[in-house]
């Protein structure tokens, strides 16, 4: 977009399209700590921007965002992973826009965050709501962590079998206990939490030894 006071000033690290087919927005986040909302019909300038700062009685922190993910079906609440290892809840609209919760557990940049998808109709409303609060995060601290963002501010599980930076982690779009993770050694790991939380159910290797990231696929 052209230069403007509300656009990003650093490289965009993460984005996600939210909304309906007829009314959608593109949400982008950057290492400058800025979150922007764009209309997909007009990408010349953002419709809205928020500078993400976390303020407490002890400190004020500006977040260099590296990853983001929205709660399934929500266009207001999202979770971001930061360069300093924090995972934060962010509200775009409302009286408390900006960072509303902070979760700490990583010791390196958070390269991936993914909220649990709840597309399977075999679950009750209560079960679906419970799964909506589950999040995965991947980090340069050689770990993947599982969070229950409604119940705890610290991870409920940590997958620490990696020997290199973890680049990304994504839930399976249909199987609720399955996710995949990729690391900088070129491994692609498939985890099934119904079988084990100690080791992946399957590991494949990328012969090119290239860094990997994953996109959602049905």
mmCIF file of C-alpha atoms in Angstrom:
data_model
loop_
_atom_site.group_PDB
_atom_site.id
_atom_site.type_symbol
_atom_site.label_atom_id
_atom_site.label_comp_id
_atom_site.label_asym_id
_atom_site.label_seq_id
_atom_site.Cartn_x
_atom_site.Cartn_y
_atom_site.Cartn_z
ATOM 1 C CA UNK A 1 0.000 0.000 0.000
ATOM 2 C CA UNK A 2 1.109 3.648 -0.406
ATOM 3 C CA UNK A 3 2.892 5.277 2.513
ATOM 4 C CA UNK A 4 0.461 6.263 5.261
ATOM 5 C CA UNK A 5 0.541 6.673 9.014
ATOM 6 C CA UNK A 6 -1.558 3.573 9.614
ATOM 7 C CA UNK A 7 0.226 1.045 7.387
ATOM 8 C CA UNK A 8 2.997 -1.355 8.403
ATOM 9 C CA UNK A 9 6.540 -0.030 8.626
ATOM 10 C CA UNK A 10 8.219 -3.461 8.942
ATOM 11 C CA UNK A 11 7.779 -6.708 6.974
ATOM 12 C CA UNK A 12 4.398 -8.404 7.383
ATOM 13 C CA UNK A 13 4.975 -11.663 9.257
ATOM 14 C CA UNK A 14 1.428 -13.118 9.368
ATOM 15 C CA UNK A 15 -2.003 -12.684 7.827
ATOM 16 C CA UNK A 16 -5.420 -14.326 7.818
ATOM 17 C CA UNK A 17 -8.637 -13.668 5.926
ATOM 18 C CA UNK A 18 -11.739 -13.624 8.124
ATOM 19 C CA UNK A 19 -15.466 -13.070 7.639
ATOM 20 C CA UNK A 20 -17.864 -14.368 5.039
ATOM 21 C CA UNK A 21 -17.432 -14.840 1.312
ATOM 22 C CA UNK A 22 -19.356 -11.627 0.635
ATOM 23 C CA UNK A 23 -17.870 -9.547 3.463
ATOM 24 C CA UNK A 24 -14.330 -10.443 4.359
ATOM 25 C CA UNK A 25 -11.362 -8.654 5.857
ATOM 26 C CA UNK A 26 -7.664 -9.366 5.719
ATOM 27 C CA UNK A 27 -5.872 -9.117 9.055
ATOM 28 C CA UNK A 28 -2.111 -8.579 8.914
ATOM 29 C CA UNK A 29 0.525 -8.354 11.634
ATOM 30 C CA UNK A 30 4.106 -7.196 11.512
ATOM 31 C CA UNK A 31 7.278 -7.108 13.545
ATOM 32 C CA UNK A 32 6.588 -3.395 14.041
ATOM 33 C CA UNK A 33 3.915 -4.428 16.556
ATOM 34 C CA UNK A 34 1.077 -3.182 14.371
ATOM 35 C CA UNK A 35 -2.090 -5.107 13.507
ATOM 36 C CA UNK A 36 -3.995 -3.890 10.422
ATOM 37 C CA UNK A 37 -7.474 -4.674 9.136
ATOM 38 C CA UNK A 38 -7.907 -4.395 5.380
ATOM 39 C CA UNK A 39 -10.953 -4.600 3.161
ATOM 40 C CA UNK A 40 -10.286 -7.146 0.427
ATOM 41 C CA UNK A 41 -12.121 -4.773 -1.929
ATOM 42 C CA UNK A 42 -9.653 -1.953 -1.241
ATOM 43 C CA UNK A 43 -6.068 -2.815 -0.356
ATOM 44 C CA UNK A 44 -4.630 0.660 -0.938
ATOM 45 C CA UNK A 45 -4.792 1.453 2.788
ATOM 46 C CA UNK A 46 -5.878 -0.368 5.950
ATOM 47 C CA UNK A 47 -9.347 0.289 7.317
ATOM 48 C CA UNK A 48 -8.041 0.175 10.862
ATOM 49 C CA UNK A 49 -4.760 -0.330 12.708
ATOM 50 C CA UNK A 50 -3.858 -1.220 16.288
ATOM 51 C CA UNK A 51 -0.436 -0.869 17.885
ATOM 52 C CA UNK A 52 0.006 -3.866 20.154
ATOM 53 C CA UNK A 53 1.449 -2.923 23.530
ATOM 54 C CA UNK A 54 1.213 -4.858 26.761
ATOM 55 C CA UNK A 55 1.176 -2.642 29.831
ATOM 56 C CA UNK A 56 1.490 -3.781 33.432
ATOM 57 C CA UNK A 57 2.537 -2.227 36.705
ATOM 58 C CA UNK A 58 6.121 -3.344 36.027
ATOM 59 C CA UNK A 59 6.674 -2.792 32.328
ATOM 60 C CA UNK A 60 5.358 -1.765 28.929
ATOM 61 C CA UNK A 61 6.113 -4.111 26.067
ATOM 62 C CA UNK A 62 5.713 -3.607 22.350
ATOM 63 C CA UNK A 63 5.102 -6.876 20.545
ATOM 64 C CA UNK A 64 6.989 -7.844 17.410
ATOM 65 C CA UNK A 65 4.382 -10.238 15.996
ATOM 66 C CA UNK A 66 5.496 -13.347 14.088
ATOM 67 C CA UNK A 67 2.266 -15.380 13.809
ATOM 68 C CA UNK A 68 -1.478 -15.115 14.366
ATOM 69 C CA UNK A 69 -4.643 -17.232 14.436
ATOM 70 C CA UNK A 70 -8.320 -16.455 14.965
ATOM 71 C CA UNK A 71 -10.669 -18.447 17.140
ATOM 72 C CA UNK A 72 -12.851 -20.524 14.814
ATOM 73 C CA UNK A 73 -15.829 -18.509 13.552
ATOM 74 C CA UNK A 74 -14.698 -15.328 15.324
ATOM 75 C CA UNK A 75 -13.696 -12.101 13.585
ATOM 76 C CA UNK A 76 -12.796 -10.115 16.703
ATOM 77 C CA UNK A 77 -10.648 -12.358 18.912
ATOM 78 C CA UNK A 78 -7.289 -13.652 17.763
ATOM 79 C CA UNK A 79 -4.066 -14.954 19.275
ATOM 80 C CA UNK A 80 -0.617 -13.773 18.237
ATOM 81 C CA UNK A 81 2.850 -15.209 18.757
ATOM 82 C CA UNK A 82 5.647 -12.744 19.407
ATOM 83 C CA UNK A 83 9.378 -12.496 18.903
ATOM 84 C CA UNK A 84 9.956 -12.333 22.674
ATOM 85 C CA UNK A 85 8.235 -15.716 23.240
ATOM 86 C CA UNK A 86 4.849 -14.419 24.372
ATOM 87 C CA UNK A 87 1.454 -15.625 23.120
ATOM 88 C CA UNK A 88 -1.223 -12.948 23.459
ATOM 89 C CA UNK A 89 -4.976 -12.667 23.098
ATOM 90 C CA UNK A 90 -5.980 -9.635 21.040
ATOM 91 C CA UNK A 91 -9.366 -7.988 20.518
ATOM 92 C CA UNK A 92 -9.790 -5.852 17.411
ATOM 93 C CA UNK A 93 -12.990 -4.084 18.507
ATOM 94 C CA UNK A 94 -14.662 -3.170 21.778
ATOM 95 C CA UNK A 95 -13.739 -1.183 24.863
ATOM 96 C CA UNK A 96 -10.636 -3.300 25.415
ATOM 97 C CA UNK A 97 -9.169 -3.419 21.939
ATOM 98 C CA UNK A 98 -5.570 -4.526 21.713
ATOM 99 C CA UNK A 99 -3.875 -7.050 23.983
ATOM 100 C CA UNK A 100 -6.253 -8.418 26.618
ATOM 101 C CA UNK A 101 -4.375 -11.514 27.878
ATOM 102 C CA UNK A 102 -0.770 -12.675 27.849
ATOM 103 C CA UNK A 103 0.381 -16.301 28.022
ATOM 104 C CA UNK A 104 3.994 -17.191 28.739
ATOM 105 C CA UNK A 105 5.754 -20.493 28.249
ATOM 106 C CA UNK A 106 8.139 -20.171 25.316
ATOM 107 C CA UNK A 107 11.759 -19.123 25.579
ATOM 108 C CA UNK A 108 12.190 -18.128 21.941
ATOM 109 C CA UNK A 109 10.296 -16.459 19.088
ATOM 110 C CA UNK A 110 6.838 -17.980 18.464
ATOM 111 C CA UNK A 111 6.845 -18.911 14.779
ATOM 112 C CA UNK A 112 3.346 -20.407 14.601
ATOM 113 C CA UNK A 113 0.008 -20.206 16.423
ATOM 114 C CA UNK A 114 -3.076 -22.177 15.417
ATOM 115 C CA UNK A 115 -6.440 -22.231 17.187
ATOM 116 C CA UNK A 116 -8.341 -25.511 17.087
ATOM 117 C CA UNK A 117 -10.845 -25.816 14.211
ATOM 118 C CA UNK A 118 -14.294 -27.061 15.243
ATOM 119 C CA UNK A 119 -15.833 -28.133 11.955
ATOM 120 C CA UNK A 120 -16.865 -31.664 12.945
ATOM 121 C CA UNK A 121 -20.602 -31.954 13.689
ATOM 122 C CA UNK A 122 -20.224 -35.178 15.721
ATOM 123 C CA UNK A 123 -19.397 -33.137 18.835
ATOM 124 C CA UNK A 124 -21.837 -31.466 21.181
ATOM 125 C CA UNK A 125 -21.933 -27.695 21.606
ATOM 126 C CA UNK A 126 -20.132 -28.022 24.949
ATOM 127 C CA UNK A 127 -17.388 -30.160 23.429
ATOM 128 C CA UNK A 128 -16.987 -27.789 20.478
ATOM 129 C CA UNK A 129 -16.687 -24.793 22.809
ATOM 130 C CA UNK A 130 -14.043 -26.629 24.844
ATOM 131 C CA UNK A 131 -12.013 -27.442 21.724
ATOM 132 C CA UNK A 132 -12.223 -23.844 20.518
ATOM 133 C CA UNK A 133 -10.023 -22.811 23.420
ATOM 134 C CA UNK A 134 -7.215 -25.218 22.463
ATOM 135 C CA UNK A 135 -4.228 -23.665 20.712
ATOM 136 C CA UNK A 136 -0.926 -24.900 19.326
ATOM 137 C CA UNK A 137 2.227 -22.805 19.240
ATOM 138 C CA UNK A 138 5.602 -23.509 17.641
ATOM 139 C CA UNK A 139 8.829 -21.800 18.585
ATOM 140 C CA UNK A 140 12.539 -21.377 18.021
ATOM 141 C CA UNK A 141 12.972 -22.813 21.540
ATOM 142 C CA UNK A 142 12.734 -26.294 19.925
ATOM 143 C CA UNK A 143 9.233 -27.026 21.195
ATOM 144 C CA UNK A 144 5.540 -27.161 20.333
ATOM 145 C CA UNK A 145 3.126 -26.275 23.125
ATOM 146 C CA UNK A 146 -0.569 -26.954 23.700
ATOM 147 C CA UNK A 147 -2.647 -24.295 25.463
ATOM 148 C CA UNK A 148 -6.144 -24.060 26.903
ATOM 149 C CA UNK A 149 -6.515 -20.299 26.621
ATOM 150 C CA UNK A 150 -9.757 -20.146 28.611
ATOM 151 C CA UNK A 151 -8.429 -22.054 31.613
ATOM 152 C CA UNK A 152 -4.672 -21.528 31.931
ATOM 153 C CA UNK A 153 -2.041 -18.891 31.233
ATOM 154 C CA UNK A 154 0.665 -21.523 30.893
ATOM 155 C CA UNK A 155 0.891 -24.496 28.491
ATOM 156 C CA UNK A 156 -0.958 -27.666 29.448
ATOM 157 C CA UNK A 157 1.441 -29.810 27.369
ATOM 158 C CA UNK A 158 4.892 -29.284 25.890
ATOM 159 C CA UNK A 159 6.280 -31.395 23.054
ATOM 160 C CA UNK A 160 10.041 -31.207 23.549
ATOM 161 C CA UNK A 161 11.421 -33.923 21.275
ATOM 162 C CA UNK A 162 12.877 -31.473 18.749
ATOM 163 C CA UNK A 163 16.550 -30.740 18.162
ATOM 164 C CA UNK A 164 16.155 -27.626 16.029
ATOM 165 C CA UNK A 165 13.868 -24.616 15.577
ATOM 166 C CA UNK A 166 10.210 -25.541 15.081
ATOM 167 C CA UNK A 167 8.843 -23.507 12.178
ATOM 168 C CA UNK A 168 5.097 -24.178 12.343
ATOM 169 C CA UNK A 169 2.308 -26.355 13.764
ATOM 170 C CA UNK A 170 -1.204 -26.898 12.429
ATOM 171 C CA UNK A 171 -4.243 -28.846 13.614
ATOM 172 C CA UNK A 172 -5.792 -31.413 11.297
ATOM 173 C CA UNK A 173 -8.957 -29.827 9.809
ATOM 174 C CA UNK A 174 -11.110 -32.855 10.755
ATOM 175 C CA UNK A 175 -9.409 -35.143 13.292
ATOM 176 C CA UNK A 176 -9.579 -33.269 16.631
ATOM 177 C CA UNK A 177 -6.558 -34.960 18.261
ATOM 178 C CA UNK A 178 -4.160 -34.761 15.317
ATOM 179 C CA UNK A 179 -1.724 -32.052 14.342
ATOM 180 C CA UNK A 180 1.409 -31.678 12.247
ATOM 181 C CA UNK A 181 4.609 -29.785 12.975
ATOM 182 C CA UNK A 182 7.666 -28.932 10.894
ATOM 183 C CA UNK A 183 11.187 -28.039 11.982
ATOM 184 C CA UNK A 184 14.306 -26.510 10.437
ATOM 185 C CA UNK A 185 15.934 -29.919 10.045
ATOM 186 C CA UNK A 186 13.311 -30.719 7.410
ATOM 187 C CA UNK A 187 11.187 -33.067 9.515
ATOM 188 C CA UNK A 188 7.411 -33.199 9.133
ATOM 189 C CA UNK A 189 5.861 -34.788 12.227
ATOM 190 C CA UNK A 190 2.312 -36.084 12.522
ATOM 191 C CA UNK A 191 1.089 -36.228 16.123
ATOM 192 C CA UNK A 192 -1.958 -38.148 17.361
ATOM 193 C CA UNK A 193 -2.695 -37.185 20.961
ATOM 194 C CA UNK A 194 -4.965 -40.215 21.359
ATOM 195 C CA UNK A 195 -1.913 -42.435 20.865
ATOM 196 C CA UNK A 196 0.972 -40.573 22.511
ATOM 197 C CA UNK A 197 2.071 -37.198 23.818
ATOM 198 C CA UNK A 198 5.725 -38.288 24.017
ATOM 199 C CA UNK A 199 6.553 -38.874 20.338
ATOM 200 C CA UNK A 200 4.937 -38.244 16.949
ATOM 201 C CA UNK A 201 2.935 -41.031 15.363
ATOM 202 C CA UNK A 202 4.907 -40.557 12.135
ATOM 203 C CA UNK A 203 7.925 -38.586 10.970
ATOM 204 C CA UNK A 204 8.961 -37.860 7.398
ATOM 205 C CA UNK A 205 12.093 -36.102 6.248
ATOM 206 C CA UNK A 206 12.592 -33.491 3.593
ATOM 207 C CA UNK A 207 15.686 -34.445 1.554
ATOM 208 C CA UNK A 208 16.294 -30.822 0.601
ATOM 209 C CA UNK A 209 16.823 -29.850 4.250
ATOM 210 C CA UNK A 210 14.776 -26.712 3.763
ATOM 211 C CA UNK A 211 12.807 -24.736 6.264
ATOM 212 C CA UNK A 212 9.119 -25.484 6.109
ATOM 213 C CA UNK A 213 5.808 -23.854 6.899
ATOM 214 C CA UNK A 214 2.316 -25.227 6.400
ATOM 215 C CA UNK A 215 -0.913 -23.896 5.002
ATOM 216 C CA UNK A 216 -4.446 -25.013 5.825
ATOM 217 C CA UNK A 217 -5.792 -27.634 3.456
ATOM 218 C CA UNK A 218 -9.048 -29.595 3.450
#
